[in-house]
């Protein structure tokens, strides 16, 4: 008897439900954008690298003064690792992140003329940059239809049934397959913001959720008290 193939994860929602899901999120969040503060592709890249295992608010507090004097890779190298650490010492893993930011800045100058590449392979080759960071930069800075799966998106997709998966790559693959074309670019921020401010981990605000009747999560938290 031939071995049974493992069933590939897929959405628990119907095609019409998925369309309605994103239409409602778009109505509830008409201007979805990152909570990170940045001024160009380089400062965005740095902010996303710093945001690993840290909150966007915490990163913003640390980078406001930093980004007043550092807007490109050469300025970061001129600042130096020690002074960079002083700027970001309130962020978790700041020693490792400082090393990575200096190293990726050097790589950008040596390999890409000081410019952030519009290419996944090149981005992921930079120190401290993984698939999630590359997805965020490609989506925000270059308009690619990517969807970086962070803890918020992973939770929302599994909880609602939109894109179940055992790991972030499974969730990402299902998402890319099912997101309706008009929502492929904004989906990343729609899902993050929904997870951050409505579908929270411990006590989701189901009573004000725009997709409460589509969501497969049970039991729903319908008590705002």
Coordinates of N, CA and C in Angstrom, one line a residue:
X1 N 0.8 -1.2 0.0 CA 0.0 0.0 0.0 C 0.9 1.3 0.0
X2 N 0.7 2.2 -0.9 CA 1.5 3.4 -1.0 C 1.4 4.3 0.2
X3 N 2.4 5.0 0.6 CA 2.3 5.8 1.8 C 1.3 6.9 1.6
X4 N 0.6 7.3 2.7 CA -0.3 8.4 2.6 C 0.4 9.7 2.6
X5 N 0.0 10.6 1.6 CA 0.6 11.9 1.6 C 0.0 12.8 2.7
X6 N 0.9 13.6 3.3 CA 0.4 14.5 4.3 C -0.4 15.6 3.6
X7 N -1.5 15.9 4.2 CA -2.4 16.9 3.7 C -1.9 18.3 3.8
X8 N -1.8 19.0 2.8 CA -1.3 20.4 2.8 C -2.3 21.3 3.5
X9 N -1.8 22.2 4.4 CA -2.7 23.1 5.1 C -3.5 23.9 4.0
X10 N -4.7 24.3 4.4 CA -5.5 25.2 3.5 C -6.5 25.9 4.4
X11 N -7.0 27.0 3.8 CA -8.0 27.8 4.6 C -9.2 27.0 5.0
X12 N -9.7 27.3 6.1 CA -11.0 26.7 6.6 C -12.2 27.6 6.2
X13 N -11.9 28.7 5.5 CA -12.9 29.6 5.1 C -13.2 29.4 3.6
X14 N -14.4 29.6 3.2 CA -14.7 29.5 1.7 C -14.2 30.7 1.0
X15 N -14.1 30.6 -0.3 CA -13.6 31.7 -1.1 C -14.4 33.0 -0.9
X16 N -15.8 32.9 -0.8 CA -16.6 34.1 -0.5 C -16.3 34.6 0.9
X17 N -16.1 33.8 1.8 CA -15.8 34.2 3.2 C -14.5 35.0 3.2
X18 N -13.5 34.5 2.5 CA -12.2 35.1 2.5 C -12.3 36.5 1.9
X19 N -13.1 36.6 0.8 CA -13.3 37.9 0.1 C -14.0 38.9 1.1
X20 N -15.0 38.4 1.8 CA -15.7 39.2 2.8 C -14.8 39.6 3.9
X21 N -14.0 38.6 4.4 CA -13.0 38.9 5.5 C -12.2 40.1 5.2
X22 N -11.5 40.1 4.0 CA -10.6 41.2 3.7 C -11.4 42.5 3.4
X23 N -12.6 42.4 2.8 CA -13.4 43.6 2.6 C -13.8 44.3 3.9
X24 N -14.1 43.5 4.9 CA -14.5 44.1 6.2 C -13.3 44.7 6.9
X25 N -12.1 43.9 6.8 CA -11.0 44.5 7.5 C -10.6 45.8 6.8
X26 N -10.7 45.9 5.5 CA -10.4 47.1 4.8 C -11.3 48.3 5.2
X27 N -12.6 48.0 5.4 CA -13.5 49.0 5.8 C -13.2 49.5 7.3
X28 N -12.8 48.5 8.1 CA -12.5 48.8 9.5 C -11.1 49.5 9.6
X29 N -10.2 49.2 8.7 CA -8.8 49.8 8.8 C -8.6 50.4 7.4
X30 N -9.1 51.5 7.1 CA -9.0 52.1 5.7 C -7.6 52.5 5.3
X31 N -6.7 52.8 6.2 CA -5.4 53.2 5.9 C -4.4 52.4 6.6
X32 N -4.3 51.1 6.2 CA -3.3 50.2 6.9 C -1.9 50.5 6.6
X33 N -1.1 50.7 7.6 CA 0.3 51.0 7.4 C 1.1 50.6 8.7
X34 N 2.4 50.5 8.5 CA 3.3 50.0 9.6 C 3.3 51.0 10.7
X35 N 3.4 50.5 12.0 CA 3.5 51.4 13.1 C 5.0 51.8 13.3
X36 N 5.9 51.2 12.6 CA 7.3 51.6 12.7 C 7.5 53.0 12.0
X37 N 8.4 53.8 12.6 CA 8.7 55.1 12.0 C 10.0 55.0 11.2
X38 N 9.9 55.5 9.9 CA 11.1 55.4 9.0 C 10.9 56.5 8.0
X39 N 12.0 56.8 7.3 CA 12.0 57.9 6.3 C 12.4 57.4 4.9
X40 N 13.0 56.2 4.8 CA 13.4 55.7 3.5 C 13.6 54.2 3.6
X41 N 14.0 53.5 2.5 CA 14.1 52.1 2.5 C 15.2 51.6 3.5
X42 N 16.2 52.4 3.7 CA 17.3 52.0 4.6 C 16.8 52.1 6.0
X43 N 16.2 53.2 6.5 CA 15.8 53.3 7.8 C 14.7 52.3 8.1
X44 N 13.9 52.0 7.1 CA 12.9 50.9 7.3 C 13.5 49.6 7.6
X45 N 14.5 49.3 6.8 CA 15.3 48.0 7.0 C 15.8 47.9 8.4
X46 N 16.5 49.0 8.8 CA 17.1 49.0 10.1 C 16.0 48.8 11.2
X47 N 14.9 49.6 11.1 CA 13.8 49.5 12.0 C 13.2 48.1 12.1
X48 N 13.1 47.4 11.0 CA 12.5 46.1 11.0 C 13.5 45.1 11.6
X49 N 14.8 45.2 11.4 CA 15.8 44.4 12.0 C 15.7 44.6 13.5
X50 N 15.6 45.8 14.0 CA 15.6 46.1 15.4 C 14.3 45.6 16.1
X51 N 13.2 45.4 15.3 CA 11.9 45.1 15.8 C 11.8 43.6 16.2
X52 N 12.7 42.8 15.8 CA 12.7 41.4 16.2 C 12.6 41.2 17.7
X53 N 11.6 40.5 18.2 CA 11.4 40.3 19.6 C 11.4 41.6 20.4
X54 N 10.8 42.6 19.8 CA 10.6 43.9 20.4 C 9.3 44.5 19.9
X55 N 8.7 45.5 20.6 CA 7.5 46.2 20.1 C 7.9 47.3 19.1
X56 N 7.0 47.6 18.2 CA 7.2 48.7 17.3 C 7.3 50.0 18.1
X57 N 6.5 50.2 19.1 CA 6.6 51.4 20.0 C 8.0 51.5 20.6
X58 N 8.5 50.4 21.1 CA 9.8 50.5 21.7 C 10.9 50.8 20.7
X59 N 10.8 50.3 19.5 CA 11.8 50.6 18.5 C 11.7 52.0 18.1
X60 N 10.5 52.6 18.0 CA 10.3 54.0 17.6 C 10.9 54.9 18.6
X61 N 10.8 54.6 19.9 CA 11.4 55.4 20.9 C 12.9 55.4 20.8
X62 N 13.5 54.3 20.4 CA 14.9 54.2 20.4 C 15.5 54.8 19.1
X63 N 14.7 54.8 18.0 CA 15.2 55.3 16.7 C 14.9 56.7 16.4
X64 N 14.1 57.4 17.1 CA 13.7 58.8 16.7 C 14.9 59.7 16.6
X65 N 15.7 59.6 17.7 CA 17.0 60.5 17.6 C 18.0 59.9 16.7
X66 N 18.1 58.6 16.7 CA 19.0 57.9 15.8 C 18.8 58.3 14.3
X67 N 17.5 58.3 13.9 CA 17.2 58.6 12.5 C 17.2 60.1 12.2
X68 N 17.5 60.9 13.2 CA 17.7 62.3 12.9 C 19.1 62.6 12.3
X69 N 20.0 61.7 12.7 CA 21.4 61.8 12.2 C 21.9 60.7 11.3
X70 N 21.1 59.6 11.2 CA 21.5 58.5 10.4 C 20.4 58.1 9.4
X71 N 20.7 58.4 8.1 CA 19.7 58.1 7.1 C 20.2 57.2 6.0
X72 N 21.4 56.8 6.1 CA 22.0 55.9 5.1 C 23.1 55.0 5.7
X73 N 23.5 54.0 4.9 CA 24.5 53.1 5.5 C 25.8 53.7 5.9
X74 N 26.3 54.7 5.1 CA 27.6 55.3 5.5 C 27.5 56.1 6.8
X75 N 26.4 56.8 7.0 CA 26.2 57.5 8.2 C 26.1 56.6 9.4
X76 N 25.6 55.4 9.2 CA 25.5 54.4 10.3 C 26.9 53.9 10.6
X77 N 27.7 53.6 9.6 CA 29.1 53.2 9.8 C 29.9 54.3 10.5
X78 N 29.7 55.5 10.1 CA 30.4 56.6 10.7 C 30.0 56.8 12.2
X79 N 28.7 56.5 12.5 CA 28.2 56.5 13.9 C 29.0 55.5 14.7
X80 N 29.1 54.3 14.2 CA 29.9 53.2 14.9 C 29.0 52.4 15.8
X81 N 29.5 51.2 16.0 CA 28.7 50.2 16.8 C 28.5 50.7 18.3
X82 N 29.5 51.3 18.9 CA 29.4 51.7 20.3 C 28.3 52.7 20.5
X83 N 28.3 53.7 19.6 CA 27.3 54.8 19.7 C 25.9 54.3 19.3
X84 N 25.9 53.4 18.4 CA 24.6 52.7 18.0 C 24.0 52.0 19.2
X85 N 24.8 51.3 19.9 CA 24.3 50.5 21.1 C 23.7 51.5 22.1
X86 N 24.3 52.7 22.2 CA 23.7 53.6 23.2 C 22.3 54.1 22.7
X87 N 22.1 54.2 21.4 CA 20.8 54.6 20.9 C 19.7 53.5 21.2
X88 N 20.2 52.2 21.0 CA 19.2 51.1 21.0 C 19.2 50.2 22.2
X89 N 19.9 50.7 23.3 CA 20.1 49.8 24.5 C 18.8 49.5 25.2
X90 N 17.7 50.1 24.9 CA 16.4 49.8 25.5 C 15.7 48.7 24.8
X91 N 16.3 48.3 23.6 CA 15.6 47.2 22.8 C 16.3 45.9 23.2
X92 N 15.5 44.8 23.2 CA 16.0 43.5 23.5 C 17.1 43.1 22.4
X93 N 18.1 42.3 22.9 CA 19.2 41.8 22.1 C 19.9 42.9 21.3
X94 N 20.1 44.1 22.0 CA 20.6 45.3 21.3 C 22.1 45.1 20.9
X95 N 22.9 44.3 21.7 CA 24.2 44.1 21.3 C 24.4 43.3 19.9
X96 N 23.6 42.3 19.8 CA 23.6 41.5 18.6 C 23.0 42.3 17.4
X97 N 22.0 43.1 17.7 CA 21.4 43.9 16.6 C 22.3 45.0 16.2
X98 N 23.0 45.6 17.1 CA 24.0 46.6 16.7 C 25.0 46.1 15.8
X99 N 25.5 44.9 16.1 CA 26.5 44.3 15.2 C 26.0 44.0 13.8
X100 N 24.7 43.5 13.8 CA 24.1 43.2 12.5 C 23.8 44.5 11.7
X101 N 23.4 45.5 12.4 CA 23.1 46.8 11.6 C 24.3 47.3 11.0
X102 N 25.4 47.3 11.7 CA 26.7 47.8 11.2 C 27.2 46.9 10.0
X103 N 27.0 45.6 10.2 CA 27.5 44.7 9.2 C 26.6 44.8 7.9
X104 N 25.3 44.9 8.1 CA 24.4 45.0 6.9 C 24.7 46.3 6.2
X105 N 25.0 47.4 7.0 CA 25.3 48.7 6.4 C 26.6 48.6 5.5
X106 N 27.6 47.9 6.0 CA 28.8 47.7 5.3 C 28.5 46.8 4.0
X107 N 27.7 45.8 4.1 CA 27.3 45.0 3.0 C 26.6 45.8 1.9
X108 N 25.7 46.6 2.4 CA 25.0 47.5 1.4 C 25.9 48.3 0.6
X109 N 26.9 48.9 1.2 CA 27.9 49.7 0.5 C 28.7 48.9 -0.4
X110 N 29.2 47.8 0.1 CA 30.1 46.9 -0.7 C 29.5 46.2 -1.9
X111 N 28.2 45.8 -1.7 CA 27.6 45.0 -2.7 C 26.5 45.6 -3.5
X112 N 25.9 46.7 -2.9 CA 24.7 47.3 -3.6 C 24.8 48.8 -3.7
X113 N 26.0 49.4 -3.7 CA 26.2 50.8 -3.9 C 25.5 51.7 -2.8
X114 N 25.3 51.1 -1.6 CA 24.6 51.8 -0.5 C 23.1 51.8 -0.6
X115 N 22.6 51.1 -1.6 CA 21.1 51.1 -1.8 C 20.5 49.7 -1.2
X116 N 19.3 49.8 -0.7 CA 18.6 48.6 -0.3 C 18.1 47.9 -1.5
X117 N 18.5 46.6 -1.7 CA 18.1 45.9 -2.9 C 16.6 45.5 -2.9
X118 N 16.0 45.6 -4.1 CA 14.6 45.2 -4.4 C 14.6 43.7 -4.8
X119 N 15.1 42.9 -3.9 CA 15.3 41.5 -4.3 C 15.4 40.6 -3.0
X120 N 14.6 39.6 -3.0 CA 14.5 38.8 -1.7 C 15.9 38.1 -1.4
X121 N 16.5 37.5 -2.4 CA 17.7 36.8 -2.2 C 18.8 37.7 -1.7
X122 N 18.9 38.9 -2.3 CA 19.9 39.8 -1.8 C 19.6 40.3 -0.4
X123 N 18.4 40.6 -0.1 CA 18.0 41.0 1.2 C 18.3 40.0 2.3
X124 N 17.9 38.7 2.0 CA 18.1 37.7 3.0 C 19.6 37.3 3.2
X125 N 20.5 37.8 2.3 CA 21.9 37.5 2.4 C 22.5 38.6 3.3
X126 N 21.8 39.6 3.7 CA 22.3 40.6 4.6 C 22.3 40.1 6.0
X127 N 23.3 40.5 6.8 CA 23.4 40.1 8.3 C 22.1 40.6 9.0
X128 N 21.5 39.6 9.8 CA 20.4 39.9 10.6 C 19.1 40.0 9.8
X129 N 19.1 39.7 8.5 CA 17.8 39.8 7.7 C 17.4 38.4 7.3
X130 N 16.2 38.0 7.8 CA 15.6 36.7 7.4 C 14.4 36.9 6.5
X131 N 13.7 35.9 6.3 CA 12.5 35.9 5.4 C 11.5 37.0 5.8
X132 N 11.2 37.0 7.1 CA 10.1 37.9 7.6 C 10.6 39.4 7.3
X133 N 11.8 39.7 7.7 CA 12.3 41.1 7.5 C 12.3 41.4 6.0
X134 N 12.7 40.5 5.2 CA 12.7 40.7 3.7 C 11.3 41.0 3.2
X135 N 10.4 40.2 3.7 CA 9.0 40.4 3.2 C 8.5 41.7 3.6
X136 N 8.8 42.2 4.8 CA 8.3 43.5 5.2 C 8.9 44.6 4.3
X137 N 10.2 44.6 4.1 CA 10.8 45.6 3.3 C 10.3 45.5 1.8
X138 N 10.2 44.4 1.3 CA 9.7 44.2 -0.1 C 8.3 44.8 -0.2
X139 N 7.5 44.5 0.8 CA 6.1 45.0 0.8 C 6.0 46.5 0.9
X140 N 6.6 47.1 1.9 CA 6.5 48.5 2.2 C 7.3 49.4 1.3
X141 N 8.6 49.0 1.2 CA 9.5 49.9 0.4 C 9.3 49.8 -1.1
X142 N 9.0 48.6 -1.6 CA 9.0 48.3 -3.0 C 7.6 47.8 -3.6
X143 N 6.6 47.8 -2.7 CA 5.3 47.5 -3.2 C 5.0 46.0 -3.6
X144 N 5.8 45.1 -3.2 CA 5.6 43.7 -3.6 C 4.4 43.1 -2.8
X145 N 3.8 42.2 -3.4 CA 2.6 41.5 -2.7 C 3.1 40.4 -1.8
X146 N 3.9 40.8 -0.8 CA 4.4 39.8 0.2 C 3.6 39.9 1.4
X147 N 3.7 38.9 2.3 CA 3.0 38.9 3.6 C 3.9 38.3 4.6
X148 N 4.5 39.1 5.4 CA 5.4 38.7 6.4 C 4.6 38.2 7.6
X149 N 4.8 36.9 8.0 CA 4.0 36.4 9.1 C 4.8 36.5 10.4
X150 N 4.3 37.5 11.2 CA 4.8 37.7 12.6 C 3.9 37.0 13.6
X151 N 4.1 37.2 14.9 CA 3.3 36.5 15.9 C 1.8 36.9 15.8
X152 N 1.5 38.2 15.4 CA 0.1 38.6 15.3 C -0.6 37.9 14.1
X153 N 0.1 37.9 12.9 CA -0.5 37.2 11.8 C -0.7 35.7 12.0
X154 N 0.4 35.1 12.6 CA 0.3 33.7 12.8 C -0.9 33.3 13.7
X155 N -1.1 34.2 14.7 CA -2.3 33.9 15.6 C -3.6 34.2 14.9
X156 N -3.7 35.3 14.2 CA -5.0 35.6 13.5 C -5.3 34.5 12.5
X157 N -4.3 34.1 11.7 CA -4.6 33.1 10.7 C -5.0 31.8 11.2
X158 N -4.4 31.3 12.3 CA -4.8 30.0 12.9 C -6.1 30.1 13.7
X159 N -6.2 31.2 14.4 CA -7.4 31.4 15.2 C -8.7 31.5 14.4
X160 N -8.6 32.3 13.3 CA -9.8 32.5 12.5 C -10.1 31.4 11.5
X161 N -9.0 30.6 11.2 CA -9.2 29.6 10.2 C -8.8 30.1 8.8
X162 N -8.4 31.4 8.7 CA -8.1 32.0 7.4 C -6.9 31.2 6.7
X163 N -5.8 31.0 7.5 CA -4.7 30.3 6.9 C -4.0 29.5 8.0
X164 N -4.5 28.3 8.3 CA -3.9 27.5 9.4 C -2.5 27.0 9.0
X165 N -1.7 26.8 10.0 CA -0.4 26.3 9.7 C 0.4 26.0 11.0
X166 N 1.3 25.0 11.0 CA 2.1 24.7 12.2 C 3.2 25.6 12.4
X167 N 3.7 26.3 11.3 CA 4.8 27.2 11.4 C 4.5 28.4 10.5
X168 N 5.4 29.4 10.6 CA 5.1 30.7 9.9 C 5.1 30.5 8.4
X169 N 6.0 29.6 7.9 CA 6.1 29.4 6.4 C 4.8 28.7 5.9
X170 N 4.3 27.8 6.7 CA 3.0 27.2 6.2 C 1.9 28.2 6.2
X171 N 1.8 29.1 7.2 CA 0.8 30.1 7.2 C 1.0 31.1 6.0
X172 N 2.3 31.5 5.8 CA 2.5 32.4 4.7 C 2.1 31.7 3.3
X173 N 2.4 30.5 3.1 CA 2.1 29.8 1.9 C 0.6 29.7 1.6
X174 N -0.1 29.4 2.7 CA -1.6 29.4 2.5 C -2.1 30.8 2.2
X175 N -1.6 31.8 3.0 CA -2.1 33.2 2.8 C -1.9 33.6 1.3
X176 N -0.7 33.4 0.8 CA -0.3 33.9 -0.5 C -1.3 33.2 -1.5
X177 N -1.7 32.0 -1.2 CA -2.6 31.2 -2.1 C -4.0 31.7 -2.1
X178 N -4.5 32.2 -1.0 CA -5.9 32.5 -0.8 C -6.3 34.0 -0.8
X179 N -5.3 34.9 -0.6 CA -5.7 36.3 -0.5 C -6.2 36.8 -1.9
X180 N -7.4 37.3 -1.9 CA -7.9 37.9 -3.2 C -7.0 38.9 -3.7
X181 N -6.8 39.0 -5.0 CA -5.9 39.9 -5.7 C -5.9 41.4 -5.2
X182 N -7.1 42.0 -5.1 CA -7.2 43.4 -4.7 C -6.6 43.6 -3.3
X183 N -6.4 42.6 -2.5 CA -6.0 42.8 -1.1 C -4.6 42.2 -0.9
X184 N -3.9 41.8 -1.9 CA -2.6 41.1 -1.7 C -1.5 42.0 -1.1
X185 N -1.5 43.3 -1.5 CA -0.5 44.2 -1.0 C -0.9 44.7 0.4
X186 N -2.1 45.1 0.7 CA -2.4 45.6 2.0 C -2.6 44.5 3.1
X187 N -2.8 43.3 2.6 CA -3.1 42.2 3.6 C -2.2 42.1 4.7
X188 N -0.9 42.3 4.5 CA 0.1 42.2 5.6 C -0.2 43.2 6.7
X189 N -0.5 44.4 6.4 CA -0.8 45.4 7.5 C -2.2 45.2 8.0
X190 N -3.2 44.8 7.2 CA -4.5 44.6 7.7 C -4.5 43.5 8.8
X191 N -3.8 42.4 8.5 CA -3.8 41.3 9.5 C -3.0 41.7 10.7
X192 N -1.8 42.3 10.6 CA -1.1 42.7 11.7 C -1.9 43.7 12.7
X193 N -2.4 44.7 12.1 CA -3.2 45.7 12.9 C -4.4 45.0 13.5
X194 N -5.1 44.1 12.8 CA -6.2 43.4 13.4 C -5.8 42.6 14.6
X195 N -4.6 41.9 14.5 CA -4.1 41.1 15.6 C -3.6 41.9 16.7
X196 N -3.0 43.1 16.4 CA -2.4 43.9 17.5 C -3.5 44.6 18.3
X197 N -4.6 45.1 17.7 CA -5.6 45.9 18.4 C -6.9 45.3 18.6
X198 N -7.2 44.2 17.9 CA -8.6 43.6 18.1 C -8.4 42.1 18.5
X199 N -7.7 41.3 17.7 CA -7.6 39.9 17.9 C -6.3 39.6 18.8
X200 N -6.3 40.2 20.0 CA -5.1 40.0 20.8 C -5.0 38.6 21.3
X201 N -3.8 38.3 21.9 CA -3.5 36.9 22.3 C -4.4 36.4 23.4
X202 N -4.5 37.1 24.5 CA -5.1 36.6 25.7 C -6.6 36.9 25.7
X203 N -7.0 38.1 25.4 CA -8.4 38.5 25.5 C -8.8 39.2 24.2
X204 N -9.1 38.5 23.1 CA -9.4 39.1 21.9 C -10.7 39.9 22.1
X205 N -10.8 41.1 21.4 CA -12.0 41.9 21.5 C -13.0 41.5 20.5
X206 N -13.6 40.3 20.7 CA -14.5 39.7 19.7 C -15.8 40.6 19.5
X207 N -16.1 41.2 20.6 CA -17.4 42.0 20.6 C -17.3 43.2 19.6
X208 N -16.1 43.6 19.2 CA -16.0 44.7 18.2 C -15.2 44.2 16.9
X209 N -15.2 42.9 16.8 CA -14.5 42.4 15.6 C -15.3 42.4 14.4
X210 N -14.8 43.0 13.2 CA -15.6 43.1 12.0 C -15.9 41.7 11.3
X211 N -15.1 40.7 11.7 CA -15.3 39.4 11.1 C -15.7 38.3 12.0
X212 N -16.4 38.7 13.1 CA -16.8 37.8 14.2 C -17.6 36.6 13.7
X213 N -18.5 36.9 12.7 CA -19.4 35.8 12.2 C -18.7 34.9 11.2
X214 N -17.5 35.3 10.7 CA -16.7 34.5 9.8 C -15.7 33.7 10.5
X215 N -15.2 34.3 11.6 CA -14.1 33.7 12.4 C -14.5 32.3 13.0
X216 N -13.6 31.3 12.9 CA -13.9 30.0 13.4 C -13.5 29.8 14.9
X217 N -13.0 30.9 15.5 CA -12.5 30.8 16.9 C -13.7 30.6 17.8
X218 N -13.5 29.7 18.8 CA -14.5 29.4 19.8 C -13.8 29.1 21.1
X219 N -14.3 29.5 22.3 CA -15.5 30.4 22.4 C -15.1 31.8 22.3
X220 N -15.9 32.6 21.6 CA -15.6 34.0 21.4 C -15.8 34.8 22.7
X221 N -14.9 35.8 22.8 CA -15.0 36.7 23.9 C -15.9 37.8 23.6
X222 N -17.1 37.7 24.1 CA -18.1 38.7 23.7 C -18.4 39.7 24.9
X223 N -17.6 39.6 25.9 CA -17.8 40.4 27.1 C -16.7 41.5 27.2
X224 N -17.1 42.8 27.0 CA -16.0 43.8 27.0 C -15.6 44.2 28.4
X225 N -16.2 43.6 29.4 CA -15.9 43.9 30.8 C -14.6 43.2 31.2

